[in-house]
Coordinates of C-alpha atoms in Angstrom, one line a residue:
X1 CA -26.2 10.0 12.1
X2 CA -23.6 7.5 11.9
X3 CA -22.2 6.6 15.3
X4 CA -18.5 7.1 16.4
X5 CA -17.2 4.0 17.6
X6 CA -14.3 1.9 18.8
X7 CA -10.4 2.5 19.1
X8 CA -8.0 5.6 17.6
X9 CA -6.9 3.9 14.0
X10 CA -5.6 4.8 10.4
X11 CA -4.5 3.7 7.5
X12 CA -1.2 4.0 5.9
X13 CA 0.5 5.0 2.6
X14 CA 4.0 3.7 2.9
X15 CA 6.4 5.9 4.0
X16 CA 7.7 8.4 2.0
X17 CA 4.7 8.4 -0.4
X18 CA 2.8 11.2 -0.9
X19 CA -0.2 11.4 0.5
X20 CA -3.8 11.0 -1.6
X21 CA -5.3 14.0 -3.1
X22 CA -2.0 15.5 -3.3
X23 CA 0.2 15.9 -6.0
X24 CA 0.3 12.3 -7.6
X25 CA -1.0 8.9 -6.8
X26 CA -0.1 7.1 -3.7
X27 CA 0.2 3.3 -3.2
X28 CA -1.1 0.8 -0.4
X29 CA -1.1 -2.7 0.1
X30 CA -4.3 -4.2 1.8
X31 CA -5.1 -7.7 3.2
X32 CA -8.1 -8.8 4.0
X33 CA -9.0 -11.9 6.9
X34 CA -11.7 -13.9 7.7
X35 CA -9.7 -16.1 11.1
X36 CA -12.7 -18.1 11.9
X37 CA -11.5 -17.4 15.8
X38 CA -14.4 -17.3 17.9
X39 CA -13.9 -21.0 19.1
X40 CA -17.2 -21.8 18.3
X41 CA -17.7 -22.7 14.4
X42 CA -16.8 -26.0 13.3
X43 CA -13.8 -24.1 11.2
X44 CA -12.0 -23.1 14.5
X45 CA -8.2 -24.5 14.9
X46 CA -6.7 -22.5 17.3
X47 CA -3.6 -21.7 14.7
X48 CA -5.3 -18.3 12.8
X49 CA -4.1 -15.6 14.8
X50 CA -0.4 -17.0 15.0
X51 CA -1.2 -17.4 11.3
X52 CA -1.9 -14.2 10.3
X53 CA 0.9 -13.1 12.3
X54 CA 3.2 -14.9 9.8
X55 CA 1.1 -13.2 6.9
X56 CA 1.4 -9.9 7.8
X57 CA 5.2 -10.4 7.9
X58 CA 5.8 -11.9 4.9
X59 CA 3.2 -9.8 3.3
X60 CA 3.7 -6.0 4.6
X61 CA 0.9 -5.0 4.1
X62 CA -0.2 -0.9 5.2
X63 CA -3.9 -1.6 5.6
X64 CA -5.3 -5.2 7.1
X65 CA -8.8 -6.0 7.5
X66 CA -10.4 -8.7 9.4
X67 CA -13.2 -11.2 10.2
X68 CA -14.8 -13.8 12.6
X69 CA -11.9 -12.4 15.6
X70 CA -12.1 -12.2 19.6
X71 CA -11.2 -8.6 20.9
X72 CA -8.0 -9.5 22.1
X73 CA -6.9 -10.7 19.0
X74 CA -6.4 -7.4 18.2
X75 CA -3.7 -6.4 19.7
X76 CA -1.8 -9.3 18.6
X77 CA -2.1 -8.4 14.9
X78 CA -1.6 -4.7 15.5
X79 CA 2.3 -6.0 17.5
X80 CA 2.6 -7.5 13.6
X81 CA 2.0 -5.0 11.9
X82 CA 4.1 -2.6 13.7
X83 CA 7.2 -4.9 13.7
X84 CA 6.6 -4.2 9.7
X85 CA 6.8 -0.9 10.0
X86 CA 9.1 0.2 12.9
X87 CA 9.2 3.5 12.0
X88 CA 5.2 4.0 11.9
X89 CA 2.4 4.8 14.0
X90 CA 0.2 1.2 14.0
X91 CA -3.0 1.0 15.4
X92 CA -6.2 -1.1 15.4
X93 CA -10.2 -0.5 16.0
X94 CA -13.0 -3.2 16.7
X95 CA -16.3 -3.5 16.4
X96 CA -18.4 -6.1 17.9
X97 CA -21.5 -8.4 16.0
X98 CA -24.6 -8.2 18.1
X99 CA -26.5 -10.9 19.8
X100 CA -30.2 -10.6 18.9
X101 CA -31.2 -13.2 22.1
X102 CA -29.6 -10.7 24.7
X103 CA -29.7 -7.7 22.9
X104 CA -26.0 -7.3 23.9
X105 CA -22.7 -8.4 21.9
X106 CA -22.0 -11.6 20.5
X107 CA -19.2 -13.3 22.2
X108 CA -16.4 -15.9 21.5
X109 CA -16.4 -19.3 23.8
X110 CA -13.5 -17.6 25.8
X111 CA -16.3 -14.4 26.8
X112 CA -13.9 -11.8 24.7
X113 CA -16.9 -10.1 22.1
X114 CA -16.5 -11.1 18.8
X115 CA -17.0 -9.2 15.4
X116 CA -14.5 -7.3 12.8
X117 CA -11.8 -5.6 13.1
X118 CA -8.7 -3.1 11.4
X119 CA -5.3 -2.2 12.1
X120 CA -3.6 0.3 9.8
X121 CA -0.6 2.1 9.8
X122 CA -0.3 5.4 10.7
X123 CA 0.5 8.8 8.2
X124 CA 0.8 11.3 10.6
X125 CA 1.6 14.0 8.5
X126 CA -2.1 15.3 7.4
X127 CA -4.5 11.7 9.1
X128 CA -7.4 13.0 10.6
X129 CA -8.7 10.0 12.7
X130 CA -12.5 8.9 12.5
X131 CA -13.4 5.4 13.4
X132 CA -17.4 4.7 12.6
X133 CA -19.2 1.6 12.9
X134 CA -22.6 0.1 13.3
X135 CA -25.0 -2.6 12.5
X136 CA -26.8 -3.5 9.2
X137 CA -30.1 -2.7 9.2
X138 CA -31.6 -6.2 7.5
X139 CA -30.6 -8.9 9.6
X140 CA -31.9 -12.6 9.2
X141 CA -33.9 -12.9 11.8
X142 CA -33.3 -16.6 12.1
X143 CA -29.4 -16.0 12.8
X144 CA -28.6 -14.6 16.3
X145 CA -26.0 -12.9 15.3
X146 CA -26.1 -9.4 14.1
X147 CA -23.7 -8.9 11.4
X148 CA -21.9 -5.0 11.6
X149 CA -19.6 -2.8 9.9
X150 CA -16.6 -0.8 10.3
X151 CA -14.7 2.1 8.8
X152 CA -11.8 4.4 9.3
X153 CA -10.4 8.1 7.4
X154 CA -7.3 8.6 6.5
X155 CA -6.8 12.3 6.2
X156 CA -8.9 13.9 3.7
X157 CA -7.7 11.3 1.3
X158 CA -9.3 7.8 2.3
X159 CA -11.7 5.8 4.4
X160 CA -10.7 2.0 5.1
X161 CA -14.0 -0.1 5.8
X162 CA -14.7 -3.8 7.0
X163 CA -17.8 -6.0 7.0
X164 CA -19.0 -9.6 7.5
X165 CA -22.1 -9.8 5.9
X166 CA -24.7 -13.1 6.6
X167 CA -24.2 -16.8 5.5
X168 CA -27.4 -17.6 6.3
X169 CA -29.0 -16.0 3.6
X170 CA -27.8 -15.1 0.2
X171 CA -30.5 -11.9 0.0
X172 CA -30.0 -11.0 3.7
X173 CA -26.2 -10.3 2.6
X174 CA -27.1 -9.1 -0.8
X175 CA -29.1 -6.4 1.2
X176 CA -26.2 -5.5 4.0
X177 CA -23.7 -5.2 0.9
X178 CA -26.3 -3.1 -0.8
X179 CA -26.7 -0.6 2.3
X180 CA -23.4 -0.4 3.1
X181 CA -22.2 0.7 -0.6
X182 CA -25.1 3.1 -1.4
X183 CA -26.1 4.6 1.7
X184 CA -23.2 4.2 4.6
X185 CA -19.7 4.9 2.2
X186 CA -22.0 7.5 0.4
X187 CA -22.8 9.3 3.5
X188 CA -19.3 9.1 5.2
X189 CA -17.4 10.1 2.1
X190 CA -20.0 13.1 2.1
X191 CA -18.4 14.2 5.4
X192 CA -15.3 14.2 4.4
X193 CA -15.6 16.2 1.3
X194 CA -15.8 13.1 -1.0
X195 CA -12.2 11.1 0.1
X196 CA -12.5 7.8 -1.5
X197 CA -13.3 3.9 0.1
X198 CA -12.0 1.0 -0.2
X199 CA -14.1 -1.8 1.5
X200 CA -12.3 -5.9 2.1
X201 CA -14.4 -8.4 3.8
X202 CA -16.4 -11.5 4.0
X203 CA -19.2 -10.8 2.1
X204 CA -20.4 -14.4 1.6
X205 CA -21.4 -13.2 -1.6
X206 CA -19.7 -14.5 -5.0
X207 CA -18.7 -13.4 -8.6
X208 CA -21.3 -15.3 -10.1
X209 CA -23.9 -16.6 -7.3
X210 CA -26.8 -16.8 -6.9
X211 CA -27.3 -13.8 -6.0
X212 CA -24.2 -12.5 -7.7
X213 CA -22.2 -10.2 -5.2
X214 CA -21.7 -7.9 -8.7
X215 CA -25.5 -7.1 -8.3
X216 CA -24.9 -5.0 -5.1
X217 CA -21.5 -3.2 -6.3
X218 CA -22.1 0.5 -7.9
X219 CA -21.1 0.5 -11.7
X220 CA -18.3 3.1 -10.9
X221 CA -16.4 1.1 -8.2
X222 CA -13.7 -2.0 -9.0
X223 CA -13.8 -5.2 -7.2
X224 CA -11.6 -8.0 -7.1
X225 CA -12.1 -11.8 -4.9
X226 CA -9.9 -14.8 -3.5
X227 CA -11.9 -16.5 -5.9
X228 CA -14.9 -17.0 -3.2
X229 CA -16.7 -14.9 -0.8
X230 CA -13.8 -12.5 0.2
X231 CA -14.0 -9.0 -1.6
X232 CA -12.3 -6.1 -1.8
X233 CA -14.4 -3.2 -3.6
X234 CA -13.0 0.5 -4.2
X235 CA -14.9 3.5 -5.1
X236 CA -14.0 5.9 -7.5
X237 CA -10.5 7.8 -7.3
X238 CA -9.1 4.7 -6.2
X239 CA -8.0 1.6 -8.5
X240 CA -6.4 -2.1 -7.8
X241 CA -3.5 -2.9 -9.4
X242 CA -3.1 -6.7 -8.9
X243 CA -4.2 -9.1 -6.4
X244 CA -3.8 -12.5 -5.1
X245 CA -5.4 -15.0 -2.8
X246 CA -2.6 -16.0 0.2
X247 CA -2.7 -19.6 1.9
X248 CA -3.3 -20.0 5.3
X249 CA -2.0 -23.0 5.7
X250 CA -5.4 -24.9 7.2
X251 CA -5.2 -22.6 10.1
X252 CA -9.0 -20.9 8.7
X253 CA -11.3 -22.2 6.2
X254 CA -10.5 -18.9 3.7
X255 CA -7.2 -18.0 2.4
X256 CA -6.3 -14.4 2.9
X257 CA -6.7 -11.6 0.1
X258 CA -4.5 -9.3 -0.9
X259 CA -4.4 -5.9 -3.2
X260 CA -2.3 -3.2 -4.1
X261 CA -4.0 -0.5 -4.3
X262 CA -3.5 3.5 -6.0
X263 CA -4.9 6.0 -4.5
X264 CA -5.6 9.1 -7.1
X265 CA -4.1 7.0 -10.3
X266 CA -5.1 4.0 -12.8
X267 CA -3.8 0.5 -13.4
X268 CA -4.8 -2.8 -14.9
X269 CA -5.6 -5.5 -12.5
X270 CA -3.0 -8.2 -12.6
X271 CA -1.3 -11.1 -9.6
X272 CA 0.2 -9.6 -7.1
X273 CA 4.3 -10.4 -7.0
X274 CA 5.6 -12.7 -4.2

């Protein structure tokens, strides 16, 4: 069984959209984060979370997904989000990376634990809230951190998932991307009478690696990069319409992703406008 975890959250269609698996297709703008925050790696500036605050506003997106945070950061990106939508429901859930040496959680320099997180806008007209989250099964063993998942439903429509997957080894993360695509999404979409997935994280796996991230992604599901490691992959029933990698501005070492997605329709991938 697949353990219930973390805060209340949901995703968003934008307002006045109809809602997926109804009538026609919905639409939802996604970004995806890796802030480097913990205050520990060498990439660390102190400027991502102010950062992605700016992003978020110039961006709007419904759905944002990120990596490499502190707990409290949270909150801070969840006040953005909401100040883009006033008139939604906003919230955020967090899962924590474990420490292998304590067997507890690992933790950012300022004690807060550190791992993944998502904050989503709300639909409140048919969301059924379920926030599930673990840790991969294949773990390098050399690394103490333990590198975990997170995902969110949306209604009977859509489930929202996160993941940092190992940079210590290329088949350790090749493994984590291949568990949580054909066994986790598989077995939460199963619960929820088949709703569709959309996955964006660090996956420290690229379009032509060595391994290829391509290798772990099911023939059936479209995925789209910034070019490097970040990824967003959908499952069937949902397709990307364009996408763009956003600067950070030297506050993290990755830029941010974005994607527009359709929920229950088709489109050609293409840039995503300013």
């Amino acid at each position: 069984m697949l353990a219930v975890v973390g805060l209340l959250v949901v995703a968003a269609l934008p307002a006045g959209s109809s809602t997926a698996g109804a009538t026609g297709p919905t639409t939802l703008r996604m970004l995806q984060m890796n802030l480097c925050n913990s205050g520990r790696a060498g990439c660390y500036t102190g400027r991502a979370v102010p950062e992605a605050v700016e992003v978020i506003a110039a961006e709007t997106p419904d759905v944002v997904t990120v990596n490499e945070i502190c707990r409290d950061d949270l909150p801070v990106l969840e006040r953005a989000l909401a100040a883009v939508h006033p008139r939604g429901t906003v919230r955020s859930a967090f899962q924590a990376a474990g420490d292998r040496p304590s067997r507890s959680v690992t933790r950012c320099r300022n004690g807060q634990p550190f791992g993944i997180g998502l904050v989503a806008r709300l639909d409140t007209r048919d969301a059924r809230p379920d926030v599930r989250g673990g840790i991969h099964p294949t773990q390098d063993l050399a690394d103490p951190e333990e590198r975990a998942w997170l995902c969110l439903r949306v209604g009977d429509a859509l489930h929202a998932c996160t993941t940092h997957l190992a940079n210590t080894s290329g088949a350790v993360a090749l493994a984590q991307c291949a568990h949580l695509l054909d066994t986790v999404l598989p077995e939460i979409r199963r619960g929820a009478g088949y709703a569709s997935a959309v996955l964006g994280g660090d996956l420290n796996l690229s379009r032509g690696g060595a391994p290829d991230v391509r290798s772990c992604v099911p023939p059936d599901h479209v995925r789209v990069d910034d070019g490097a490691r970040q990824q967003i992959v959908t499952t069937r029933g949902v397709t990307i319409c364009c996408h763009r990698a956003v600067g950070m501005r030297g506050a993290t070492d990755h830029p941010a992703l974005l994607a527009v997605l359709t929920v229950g329709g088709t489109a050609v991938d293409g840039p995503v406008a300013p």
